[in-house]
Amino acid sequence: METMTGDASEIVLSKQDLREIAAFAAACAEAVLEVFEADQPDDSRPRDAVSAAWEFARGGERGKSLRVTASAALKAAKDADSAAAREAAWAAMSAAGAAYLHPLAKPTQVKHILGAGAYAARAAELVAGDDRSVGAESIEQTVHRATPVVIDVLKRFPAAPSGGGRVGELIRMMDADLRSLTIAE
């Protein structure tokens, strides 16, 4: 098993762990791609980022395609006309970036795991007129989407940090919900 680790402040992550995190993030972002595409129908950058995340998750290399498509999705977010479309593009950017979860025992790394889900939940809230119950429902669906490997990897890191506005709140909600689950043997 290939691992990425070092001293005691680092967390052991296998390439398969990273693939599972990328698949989870891609599924989260994919759920709101239509929000972006309704706003910017001729812009494929967020879809390309999600596709790159899926490619890595299914055995592709962790390389330039992920970085390029993540950066392009970030630029697409800046070009979006609505806040919901921006959040959806950020979800796609986060999906492509999820493969770059760093093996550092820092709370900020939790965003690599849960960012796509939180941005997707925020996009759903905004589409529904900033209805927080829609975001909570999206978080619940995201928690059910998490595999035992995703939950195990998340639990290796400290809890999500404070701050980050509404997306930060959504990350902390998801983080608490996932940490409360017991992984079935």
mmCIF file of N, CA and C in Angstrom, residues 18-148:
data_model
loop_
_atom_site.group_PDB
_atom_site.id
_atom_site.type_symbol
_atom_site.label_atom_id
_atom_site.label_comp_id
_atom_site.label_asym_id
_atom_site.label_seq_id
_atom_site.Cartn_x
_atom_site.Cartn_y
_atom_site.Cartn_z
ATOM 1 N N LEU A 18 -7.439 8.639 -0.813
ATOM 2 C CA LEU A 18 -7.623 9.867 -1.598
ATOM 3 C C LEU A 18 -8.643 9.657 -2.715
ATOM 4 N N ARG A 19 -8.640 8.491 -3.319
ATOM 5 C CA ARG A 19 -9.615 8.185 -4.378
ATOM 6 C C ARG A 19 -11.043 8.187 -3.808
ATOM 7 N N GLU A 20 -11.214 7.631 -2.630
ATOM 8 C CA GLU A 20 -12.538 7.609 -1.983
ATOM 9 C C GLU A 20 -12.998 9.030 -1.638
ATOM 10 N N ILE A 21 -12.082 9.846 -1.147
ATOM 11 C CA ILE A 21 -12.421 11.239 -0.830
ATOM 12 C C ILE A 21 -12.808 11.975 -2.120
ATOM 13 N N ALA A 22 -12.057 11.767 -3.184
ATOM 14 C CA ALA A 22 -12.359 12.418 -4.466
ATOM 15 C C ALA A 22 -13.711 11.968 -5.016
ATOM 16 N N ALA A 23 -14.028 10.690 -4.900
ATOM 17 C CA ALA A 23 -15.324 10.185 -5.378
ATOM 18 C C ALA A 23 -16.469 10.807 -4.583
ATOM 19 N N PHE A 24 -16.302 10.888 -3.277
ATOM 20 C CA PHE A 24 -17.306 11.509 -2.406
ATOM 21 C C PHE A 24 -17.514 12.975 -2.806
ATOM 22 N N ALA A 25 -16.415 13.708 -2.969
ATOM 23 C CA ALA A 25 -16.496 15.123 -3.340
ATOM 24 C C ALA A 25 -17.113 15.300 -4.729
ATOM 25 N N ALA A 26 -16.748 14.428 -5.658
ATOM 26 C CA ALA A 26 -17.306 14.517 -7.019
ATOM 27 C C ALA A 26 -18.810 14.284 -7.002
ATOM 28 N N ALA A 27 -19.258 13.311 -6.224
ATOM 29 C CA ALA A 27 -20.699 13.045 -6.132
ATOM 30 C C ALA A 27 -21.437 14.239 -5.536
ATOM 31 N N CYS A 28 -20.840 14.878 -4.542
ATOM 32 C CA CYS A 28 -21.450 16.071 -3.934
ATOM 33 C C CYS A 28 -21.577 17.198 -4.952
ATOM 34 N N ALA A 29 -20.502 17.472 -5.663
ATOM 35 C CA ALA A 29 -20.495 18.577 -6.633
ATOM 36 C C ALA A 29 -21.404 18.279 -7.820
ATOM 37 N N GLU A 30 -21.401 17.038 -8.241
ATOM 38 C CA GLU A 30 -22.216 16.642 -9.392
ATOM 39 C C GLU A 30 -23.695 16.939 -9.146
ATOM 40 N N ALA A 31 -24.118 16.834 -7.895
ATOM 41 C CA ALA A 31 -25.521 17.053 -7.534
ATOM 42 C C ALA A 31 -25.994 18.478 -7.823
ATOM 43 N N VAL A 32 -25.059 19.436 -7.929
ATOM 44 C CA VAL A 32 -25.470 20.834 -8.182
ATOM 45 C C VAL A 32 -24.881 21.416 -9.467
ATOM 46 N N LEU A 33 -24.303 20.580 -10.311
ATOM 47 C CA LEU A 33 -23.777 21.091 -11.584
ATOM 48 C C LEU A 33 -24.857 21.808 -12.384
ATOM 49 N N GLU A 34 -26.072 21.290 -12.341
ATOM 50 C CA GLU A 34 -27.155 21.914 -13.116
ATOM 51 C C GLU A 34 -27.438 23.340 -12.657
ATOM 52 N N VAL A 35 -27.150 23.656 -11.404
ATOM 53 C CA VAL A 35 -27.340 25.025 -10.907
ATOM 54 C C VAL A 35 -26.407 25.973 -11.662
ATOM 55 N N PHE A 36 -25.152 25.558 -11.794
ATOM 56 C CA PHE A 36 -24.205 26.376 -12.552
ATOM 57 C C PHE A 36 -24.589 26.419 -14.022
ATOM 58 N N GLU A 37 -24.915 25.269 -14.580
ATOM 59 C CA GLU A 37 -25.188 25.187 -16.020
ATOM 60 C C GLU A 37 -26.451 25.935 -16.420
ATOM 61 N N ALA A 38 -27.394 26.092 -15.500
ATOM 62 C CA ALA A 38 -28.578 26.911 -15.792
ATOM 63 C C ALA A 38 -28.189 28.382 -15.895
ATOM 64 N N ASP A 39 -27.197 28.785 -15.138
ATOM 65 C CA ASP A 39 -26.704 30.165 -15.119
ATOM 66 C C ASP A 39 -25.754 30.428 -16.291
ATOM 67 N N GLN A 40 -24.914 29.450 -16.599
ATOM 68 C CA GLN A 40 -23.876 29.573 -17.631
ATOM 69 C C GLN A 40 -23.899 28.324 -18.525
ATOM 70 N N PRO A 41 -24.907 28.196 -19.389
ATOM 71 C CA PRO A 41 -25.088 26.947 -20.149
ATOM 72 C C PRO A 41 -23.937 26.589 -21.097
ATOM 73 N N ASP A 42 -23.137 27.542 -21.492
ATOM 74 C CA ASP A 42 -22.056 27.262 -22.435
ATOM 75 C C ASP A 42 -20.691 27.092 -21.760
ATOM 76 N N ASP A 43 -20.666 27.015 -20.446
ATOM 77 C CA ASP A 43 -19.409 26.935 -19.703
ATOM 78 C C ASP A 43 -19.283 25.544 -19.076
ATOM 79 N N SER A 44 -18.352 24.760 -19.580
ATOM 80 C CA SER A 44 -18.182 23.380 -19.096
ATOM 81 C C SER A 44 -17.116 23.253 -18.013
ATOM 82 N N ARG A 45 -16.524 24.359 -17.581
ATOM 83 C CA ARG A 45 -15.396 24.248 -16.642
ATOM 84 C C ARG A 45 -15.729 23.513 -15.338
ATOM 85 N N PRO A 46 -16.850 23.808 -14.673
ATOM 86 C CA PRO A 46 -17.147 23.030 -13.457
ATOM 87 C C PRO A 46 -17.383 21.542 -13.758
ATOM 88 N N ARG A 47 -18.082 21.235 -14.836
ATOM 89 C CA ARG A 47 -18.315 19.828 -15.207
ATOM 90 C C ARG A 47 -16.979 19.144 -15.498
ATOM 91 N N ASP A 48 -16.066 19.855 -16.136
ATOM 92 C CA ASP A 48 -14.746 19.289 -16.423
ATOM 93 C C ASP A 48 -13.987 18.974 -15.126
ATOM 94 N N ALA A 49 -14.138 19.848 -14.127
ATOM 95 C CA ALA A 49 -13.468 19.622 -12.839
ATOM 96 C C ALA A 49 -14.041 18.381 -12.156
ATOM 97 N N VAL A 50 -15.352 18.238 -12.184
ATOM 98 C CA VAL A 50 -15.982 17.058 -11.579
ATOM 99 C C VAL A 50 -15.559 15.800 -12.334
ATOM 100 N N SER A 51 -15.496 15.888 -13.645
ATOM 101 C CA SER A 51 -15.048 14.739 -14.453
ATOM 102 C C SER A 51 -13.616 14.343 -14.110
ATOM 103 N N ALA A 52 -12.756 15.327 -13.911
ATOM 104 C CA ALA A 52 -11.368 15.038 -13.542
ATOM 105 C C ALA A 52 -11.305 14.361 -12.166
ATOM 106 N N ALA A 53 -12.158 14.813 -11.243
ATOM 107 C CA ALA A 53 -12.195 14.184 -9.915
ATOM 108 C C ALA A 53 -12.643 12.729 -10.039
ATOM 109 N N TRP A 54 -13.670 12.488 -10.856
ATOM 110 C CA TRP A 54 -14.124 11.108 -11.065
ATOM 111 C C TRP A 54 -13.027 10.261 -11.719
ATOM 112 N N GLU A 55 -12.339 10.843 -12.664
ATOM 113 C CA GLU A 55 -11.262 10.105 -13.344
ATOM 114 C C GLU A 55 -10.204 9.650 -12.337
ATOM 115 N N PHE A 56 -9.795 10.568 -11.464
ATOM 116 C CA PHE A 56 -8.826 10.195 -10.429
ATOM 117 C C PHE A 56 -9.420 9.131 -9.504
ATOM 118 N N ALA A 57 -10.656 9.330 -9.083
ATOM 119 C CA ALA A 57 -11.302 8.396 -8.155
ATOM 120 C C ALA A 57 -11.364 6.985 -8.725
ATOM 121 N N ARG A 58 -11.467 6.895 -10.042
ATOM 122 C CA ARG A 58 -11.597 5.591 -10.700
ATOM 123 C C ARG A 58 -10.257 5.011 -11.151
ATOM 124 N N GLY A 59 -9.156 5.604 -10.684
ATOM 125 C CA GLY A 59 -7.854 5.016 -10.962
ATOM 126 C C GLY A 59 -6.906 5.874 -11.767
ATOM 127 N N GLY A 60 -7.333 7.061 -12.162
ATOM 128 C CA GLY A 60 -6.464 7.955 -12.920
ATOM 129 C C GLY A 60 -5.353 8.536 -12.056
ATOM 130 N N GLU A 61 -4.495 9.285 -12.700
ATOM 131 C CA GLU A 61 -3.373 9.894 -11.982
ATOM 132 C C GLU A 61 -3.796 11.165 -11.259
ATOM 133 N N ARG A 62 -3.100 11.440 -10.171
ATOM 134 C CA ARG A 62 -3.301 12.685 -9.430
ATOM 135 C C ARG A 62 -2.298 13.669 -10.011
ATOM 136 N N GLY A 63 -2.730 14.405 -11.025
ATOM 137 C CA GLY A 63 -1.777 15.256 -11.711
ATOM 138 C C GLY A 63 -2.379 16.531 -12.245
ATOM 139 N N LYS A 64 -1.801 16.977 -13.333
ATOM 140 C CA LYS A 64 -2.084 18.292 -13.901
ATOM 141 C C LYS A 64 -3.565 18.517 -14.197
ATOM 142 N N SER A 65 -4.265 17.511 -14.685
ATOM 143 C CA SER A 65 -5.676 17.665 -15.040
ATOM 144 C C SER A 65 -6.510 18.146 -13.851
ATOM 145 N N LEU A 66 -6.250 17.599 -12.689
ATOM 146 C CA LEU A 66 -6.985 18.018 -11.497
ATOM 147 C C LEU A 66 -6.703 19.480 -11.160
ATOM 148 N N ARG A 67 -5.443 19.851 -11.201
ATOM 149 C CA ARG A 67 -5.078 21.240 -10.869
ATOM 150 C C ARG A 67 -5.650 22.226 -11.886
ATOM 151 N N VAL A 68 -5.527 21.879 -13.171
ATOM 152 C CA VAL A 68 -5.994 22.781 -14.236
ATOM 153 C C VAL A 68 -7.508 22.946 -14.180
ATOM 154 N N THR A 69 -8.234 21.837 -14.002
ATOM 155 C CA THR A 69 -9.695 21.938 -13.993
ATOM 156 C C THR A 69 -10.207 22.596 -12.714
ATOM 157 N N ALA A 70 -9.524 22.387 -11.594
ATOM 158 C CA ALA A 70 -9.912 23.070 -10.354
ATOM 159 C C ALA A 70 -9.754 24.576 -10.517
ATOM 160 N N SER A 71 -8.636 24.992 -11.080
ATOM 161 C CA SER A 71 -8.394 26.413 -11.320
ATOM 162 C C SER A 71 -9.427 26.991 -12.293
ATOM 163 N N ALA A 72 -9.755 26.234 -13.326
ATOM 164 C CA ALA A 72 -10.748 26.701 -14.306
ATOM 165 C C ALA A 72 -12.129 26.825 -13.666
ATOM 166 N N ALA A 73 -12.492 25.887 -12.786
ATOM 167 C CA ALA A 73 -13.783 25.971 -12.095
ATOM 168 C C ALA A 73 -13.827 27.191 -11.180
ATOM 169 N N LEU A 74 -12.710 27.516 -10.552
ATOM 170 C CA LEU A 74 -12.633 28.716 -9.726
ATOM 171 C C LEU A 74 -12.878 29.960 -10.580
ATOM 172 N N LYS A 75 -12.276 30.001 -11.761
ATOM 173 C CA LYS A 75 -12.493 31.128 -12.678
ATOM 174 C C LYS A 75 -13.942 31.161 -13.151
ATOM 175 N N ALA A 76 -14.535 29.995 -13.377
ATOM 176 C CA ALA A 76 -15.937 29.929 -13.783
ATOM 177 C C ALA A 76 -16.837 30.511 -12.702
ATOM 178 N N ALA A 77 -16.496 30.265 -11.446
ATOM 179 C CA ALA A 77 -17.283 30.821 -10.339
ATOM 180 C C ALA A 77 -17.290 32.346 -10.404
ATOM 181 N N LYS A 78 -16.155 32.923 -10.745
ATOM 182 C CA LYS A 78 -16.058 34.380 -10.846
ATOM 183 C C LYS A 78 -16.906 34.925 -11.989
ATOM 184 N N ASP A 79 -17.132 34.094 -13.020
ATOM 185 C CA ASP A 79 -17.917 34.509 -14.179
ATOM 186 C C ASP A 79 -19.415 34.275 -14.003
ATOM 187 N N ALA A 80 -19.804 33.565 -12.962
ATOM 188 C CA ALA A 80 -21.216 33.231 -12.748
ATOM 189 C C ALA A 80 -22.017 34.492 -12.414
ATOM 190 N N ASP A 81 -23.261 34.482 -12.836
ATOM 191 C CA ASP A 81 -24.136 35.630 -12.587
ATOM 192 C C ASP A 81 -24.865 35.550 -11.256
ATOM 193 N N SER A 82 -25.067 34.335 -10.733
ATOM 194 C CA SER A 82 -25.803 34.202 -9.473
ATOM 195 C C SER A 82 -24.912 33.616 -8.387
ATOM 196 N N ALA A 83 -25.267 33.928 -7.143
ATOM 197 C CA ALA A 83 -24.522 33.387 -6.002
ATOM 198 C C ALA A 83 -24.631 31.866 -5.958
ATOM 199 N N ALA A 84 -25.793 31.327 -6.297
ATOM 200 C CA ALA A 84 -25.975 29.868 -6.287
ATOM 201 C C ALA A 84 -25.051 29.210 -7.307
ATOM 202 N N ALA A 85 -24.939 29.802 -8.485
ATOM 203 C CA ALA A 85 -24.056 29.255 -9.520
ATOM 204 C C ALA A 85 -22.596 29.324 -9.076
ATOM 205 N N ARG A 86 -22.228 30.407 -8.386
ATOM 206 C CA ARG A 86 -20.859 30.524 -7.860
ATOM 207 C C ARG A 86 -20.571 29.390 -6.872
ATOM 208 N N GLU A 87 -21.502 29.139 -5.967
ATOM 209 C CA GLU A 87 -21.311 28.070 -4.977
ATOM 210 C C GLU A 87 -21.200 26.711 -5.663
ATOM 211 N N ALA A 88 -22.004 26.503 -6.707
ATOM 212 C CA ALA A 88 -21.944 25.229 -7.445
ATOM 213 C C ALA A 88 -20.580 25.065 -8.121
ATOM 214 N N ALA A 89 -20.055 26.143 -8.685
ATOM 215 C CA ALA A 89 -18.727 26.082 -9.313
ATOM 216 C C ALA A 89 -17.649 25.842 -8.262
ATOM 217 N N TRP A 90 -17.808 26.449 -7.087
ATOM 218 C CA TRP A 90 -16.852 26.205 -6.005
ATOM 219 C C TRP A 90 -16.917 24.749 -5.546
ATOM 220 N N ALA A 91 -18.108 24.152 -5.571
ATOM 221 C CA ALA A 91 -18.229 22.733 -5.237
ATOM 222 C C ALA A 91 -17.414 21.895 -6.223
ATOM 223 N N ALA A 92 -17.505 22.244 -7.508
ATOM 224 C CA ALA A 92 -16.745 21.523 -8.540
ATOM 225 C C ALA A 92 -15.247 21.711 -8.343
ATOM 226 N N MET A 93 -14.840 22.947 -8.039
ATOM 227 C CA MET A 93 -13.426 23.212 -7.770
ATOM 228 C C MET A 93 -12.951 22.380 -6.590
ATOM 229 N N SER A 94 -13.766 22.297 -5.550
ATOM 230 C CA SER A 94 -13.416 21.515 -4.366
ATOM 231 C C SER A 94 -13.325 20.026 -4.678
ATOM 232 N N ALA A 95 -14.175 19.558 -5.574
ATOM 233 C CA ALA A 95 -14.124 18.140 -5.958
ATOM 234 C C ALA A 95 -12.789 17.813 -6.616
ATOM 235 N N ALA A 96 -12.366 18.666 -7.539
ATOM 236 C CA ALA A 96 -11.081 18.430 -8.209
ATOM 237 C C ALA A 96 -9.913 18.585 -7.233
ATOM 238 N N GLY A 97 -10.065 19.451 -6.247
ATOM 239 C CA GLY A 97 -9.009 19.668 -5.265
ATOM 240 C C GLY A 97 -8.975 18.634 -4.153
ATOM 241 N N ALA A 98 -10.028 17.843 -4.019
ATOM 242 C CA ALA A 98 -10.106 16.872 -2.919
ATOM 243 C C ALA A 98 -8.977 15.841 -2.965
ATOM 244 N N ALA A 99 -8.499 15.545 -4.152
ATOM 245 C CA ALA A 99 -7.402 14.579 -4.291
ATOM 246 C C ALA A 99 -6.115 15.092 -3.648
ATOM 247 N N TYR A 100 -6.084 16.369 -3.345
ATOM 248 C CA TYR A 100 -4.893 16.983 -2.752
ATOM 249 C C TYR A 100 -5.027 17.201 -1.249
ATOM 250 N N LEU A 101 -5.869 16.396 -0.613
ATOM 251 C CA LEU A 101 -5.945 16.392 0.841
ATOM 252 C C LEU A 101 -4.536 16.149 1.369
ATOM 253 N N HIS A 102 -4.073 17.059 2.221
ATOM 254 C CA HIS A 102 -2.720 16.935 2.759
ATOM 255 C C HIS A 102 -2.737 16.084 4.022
ATOM 256 N N PRO A 103 -1.725 15.276 4.234
ATOM 257 C CA PRO A 103 -1.698 14.407 5.413
ATOM 258 C C PRO A 103 -1.233 15.146 6.668
ATOM 259 N N LEU A 104 -1.709 16.358 6.840
ATOM 260 C CA LEU A 104 -1.331 17.175 7.992
ATOM 261 C C LEU A 104 -2.473 17.177 8.997
ATOM 262 N N ALA A 105 -2.167 16.965 10.255
ATOM 263 C CA ALA A 105 -3.184 16.908 11.307
ATOM 264 C C ALA A 105 -3.658 18.317 11.650
ATOM 265 N N LYS A 106 -4.285 18.973 10.693
ATOM 266 C CA LYS A 106 -4.771 20.342 10.877
ATOM 267 C C LYS A 106 -6.261 20.400 10.571
ATOM 268 N N PRO A 107 -7.027 21.137 11.355
ATOM 269 C CA PRO A 107 -8.467 21.245 11.117
ATOM 270 C C PRO A 107 -8.815 21.793 9.723
ATOM 271 N N THR A 108 -7.951 22.634 9.188
ATOM 272 C CA THR A 108 -8.224 23.228 7.868
ATOM 273 C C THR A 108 -8.281 22.180 6.760
ATOM 274 N N GLN A 109 -7.666 21.028 6.964
ATOM 275 C CA GLN A 109 -7.687 19.978 5.945
ATOM 276 C C GLN A 109 -9.078 19.362 5.786
ATOM 277 N N VAL A 110 -9.932 19.522 6.787
ATOM 278 C CA VAL A 110 -11.293 18.977 6.716
ATOM 279 C C VAL A 110 -12.047 19.576 5.524
ATOM 280 N N LYS A 111 -11.718 20.803 5.153
ATOM 281 C CA LYS A 111 -12.396 21.419 4.005
ATOM 282 C C LYS A 111 -12.107 20.655 2.706
ATOM 283 N N HIS A 112 -10.937 20.021 2.594
ATOM 284 C CA HIS A 112 -10.647 19.204 1.410
ATOM 285 C C HIS A 112 -11.602 18.008 1.335
ATOM 286 N N ILE A 113 -12.013 17.518 2.479
ATOM 287 C CA ILE A 113 -12.906 16.363 2.526
ATOM 288 C C ILE A 113 -14.358 16.802 2.343
ATOM 289 N N LEU A 114 -14.758 17.854 3.019
ATOM 290 C CA LEU A 114 -16.172 18.228 3.090
ATOM 291 C C LEU A 114 -16.555 19.483 2.310
ATOM 292 N N GLY A 115 -15.589 20.160 1.721
ATOM 293 C CA GLY A 115 -15.875 21.417 1.029
ATOM 294 C C GLY A 115 -16.881 21.289 -0.097
ATOM 295 N N ALA A 116 -16.728 20.279 -0.941
ATOM 296 C CA ALA A 116 -17.648 20.127 -2.073
ATOM 297 C C ALA A 116 -19.083 19.951 -1.577
ATOM 298 N N GLY A 117 -19.254 19.161 -0.525
ATOM 299 C CA GLY A 117 -20.588 18.950 0.032
ATOM 300 C C GLY A 117 -21.169 20.221 0.631
ATOM 301 N N ALA A 118 -20.329 21.005 1.296
ATOM 302 C CA ALA A 118 -20.804 22.249 1.909
ATOM 303 C C ALA A 118 -21.154 23.287 0.842
ATOM 304 N N TYR A 119 -20.322 23.438 -0.178
ATOM 305 C CA TYR A 119 -20.640 24.375 -1.258
ATOM 306 C C TYR A 119 -21.906 23.938 -1.990
ATOM 307 N N ALA A 120 -22.073 22.636 -2.182
ATOM 308 C CA ALA A 120 -23.272 22.130 -2.846
ATOM 309 C C ALA A 120 -24.514 22.437 -2.000
ATOM 310 N N ALA A 121 -24.405 22.246 -0.693
ATOM 311 C CA ALA A 121 -25.534 22.543 0.200
ATOM 312 C C ALA A 121 -25.870 24.033 0.164
ATOM 313 N N ARG A 122 -24.848 24.866 0.137
ATOM 314 C CA ARG A 122 -25.087 26.316 0.085
ATOM 315 C C ARG A 122 -25.736 26.703 -1.240
ATOM 316 N N ALA A 123 -25.304 26.086 -2.345
ATOM 317 C CA ALA A 123 -25.936 26.355 -3.646
ATOM 318 C C ALA A 123 -27.414 25.982 -3.590
ATOM 319 N N ALA A 124 -27.720 24.835 -3.004
ATOM 320 C CA ALA A 124 -29.115 24.394 -2.887
ATOM 321 C C ALA A 124 -29.931 25.364 -2.040
ATOM 322 N N GLU A 125 -29.345 25.848 -0.951
ATOM 323 C CA GLU A 125 -30.023 26.845 -0.113
ATOM 324 C C GLU A 125 -30.363 28.098 -0.915
ATOM 325 N N LEU A 126 -29.388 28.582 -1.659
ATOM 326 C CA LEU A 126 -29.578 29.820 -2.410
ATOM 327 C C LEU A 126 -30.621 29.665 -3.516
ATOM 328 N N VAL A 127 -30.628 28.509 -4.171
ATOM 329 C CA VAL A 127 -31.650 28.249 -5.190
ATOM 330 C C VAL A 127 -33.044 28.303 -4.564
ATOM 331 N N ALA A 128 -33.128 27.867 -3.310
ATOM 332 C CA ALA A 128 -34.409 27.839 -2.586
ATOM 333 C C ALA A 128 -34.667 29.141 -1.825
ATOM 334 N N GLY A 129 -34.047 30.227 -2.257
ATOM 335 C CA GLY A 129 -34.279 31.520 -1.606
ATOM 336 C C GLY A 129 -33.622 31.647 -0.250
ATOM 337 N N ASP A 130 -32.459 31.057 -0.090
ATOM 338 C CA ASP A 130 -31.681 31.074 1.152
ATOM 339 C C ASP A 130 -32.405 30.342 2.282
ATOM 340 N N ASP A 131 -33.052 29.242 1.931
ATOM 341 C CA ASP A 131 -33.774 28.411 2.896
ATOM 342 C C ASP A 131 -32.783 27.470 3.584
ATOM 343 N N ARG A 132 -32.519 27.744 4.856
ATOM 344 C CA ARG A 132 -31.536 26.960 5.610
ATOM 345 C C ARG A 132 -31.966 25.504 5.787
ATOM 346 N N SER A 133 -33.260 25.241 5.772
ATOM 347 C CA SER A 133 -33.712 23.850 5.907
ATOM 348 C C SER A 133 -33.311 23.031 4.677
ATOM 349 N N VAL A 134 -33.213 23.669 3.521
ATOM 350 C CA VAL A 134 -32.763 22.984 2.305
ATOM 351 C C VAL A 134 -31.288 22.599 2.451
ATOM 352 N N GLY A 135 -30.501 23.486 3.025
ATOM 353 C CA GLY A 135 -29.090 23.180 3.277
ATOM 354 C C GLY A 135 -28.940 22.026 4.254
ATOM 355 N N ALA A 136 -29.756 22.026 5.305
ATOM 356 C CA ALA A 136 -29.704 20.941 6.292
ATOM 357 C C ALA A 136 -30.090 19.616 5.637
ATOM 358 N N GLU A 137 -31.087 19.638 4.755
ATOM 359 C CA GLU A 137 -31.491 18.419 4.050
ATOM 360 C C GLU A 137 -30.370 17.940 3.121
ATOM 361 N N SER A 138 -29.705 18.877 2.458
ATOM 362 C CA SER A 138 -28.586 18.538 1.584
ATOM 363 C C SER A 138 -27.449 17.906 2.393
ATOM 364 N N ILE A 139 -27.175 18.457 3.566
ATOM 365 C CA ILE A 139 -26.134 17.902 4.438
ATOM 366 C C ILE A 139 -26.506 16.477 4.842
ATOM 367 N N GLU A 140 -27.766 16.255 5.157
ATOM 368 C CA GLU A 140 -28.216 14.914 5.534
ATOM 369 C C GLU A 140 -27.984 13.927 4.384
ATOM 370 N N GLN A 141 -28.304 14.331 3.168
ATOM 371 C CA GLN A 141 -28.070 13.476 1.999
ATOM 372 C C GLN A 141 -26.577 13.213 1.811
ATOM 373 N N THR A 142 -25.779 14.234 2.029
ATOM 374 C CA THR A 142 -24.332 14.098 1.887
ATOM 375 C C THR A 142 -23.768 13.126 2.919
ATOM 376 N N VAL A 143 -24.264 13.200 4.135
ATOM 377 C CA VAL A 143 -23.817 12.284 5.189
ATOM 378 C C VAL A 143 -24.125 10.845 4.780
ATOM 379 N N HIS A 144 -25.285 10.618 4.187
ATOM 380 C CA HIS A 144 -25.651 9.264 3.743
ATOM 381 C C HIS A 144 -24.791 8.807 2.566
ATOM 382 N N ARG A 145 -24.241 9.746 1.809
ATOM 383 C CA ARG A 145 -23.396 9.437 0.646
ATOM 384 C C ARG A 145 -21.992 9.004 1.080
ATOM 385 N N ALA A 146 -21.595 9.376 2.281
ATOM 386 C CA ALA A 146 -20.235 9.090 2.753
ATOM 387 C C ALA A 146 -20.037 7.593 2.978
ATOM 388 N N THR A 147 -18.951 7.086 2.449
ATOM 389 C CA THR A 147 -18.606 5.673 2.634
ATOM 390 C C THR A 147 -17.868 5.500 3.965
ATOM 391 N N PRO A 148 -17.743 4.264 4.442
ATOM 392 C CA PRO A 148 -16.959 4.031 5.663
ATOM 393 C C PRO A 148 -15.520 4.560 5.546
#
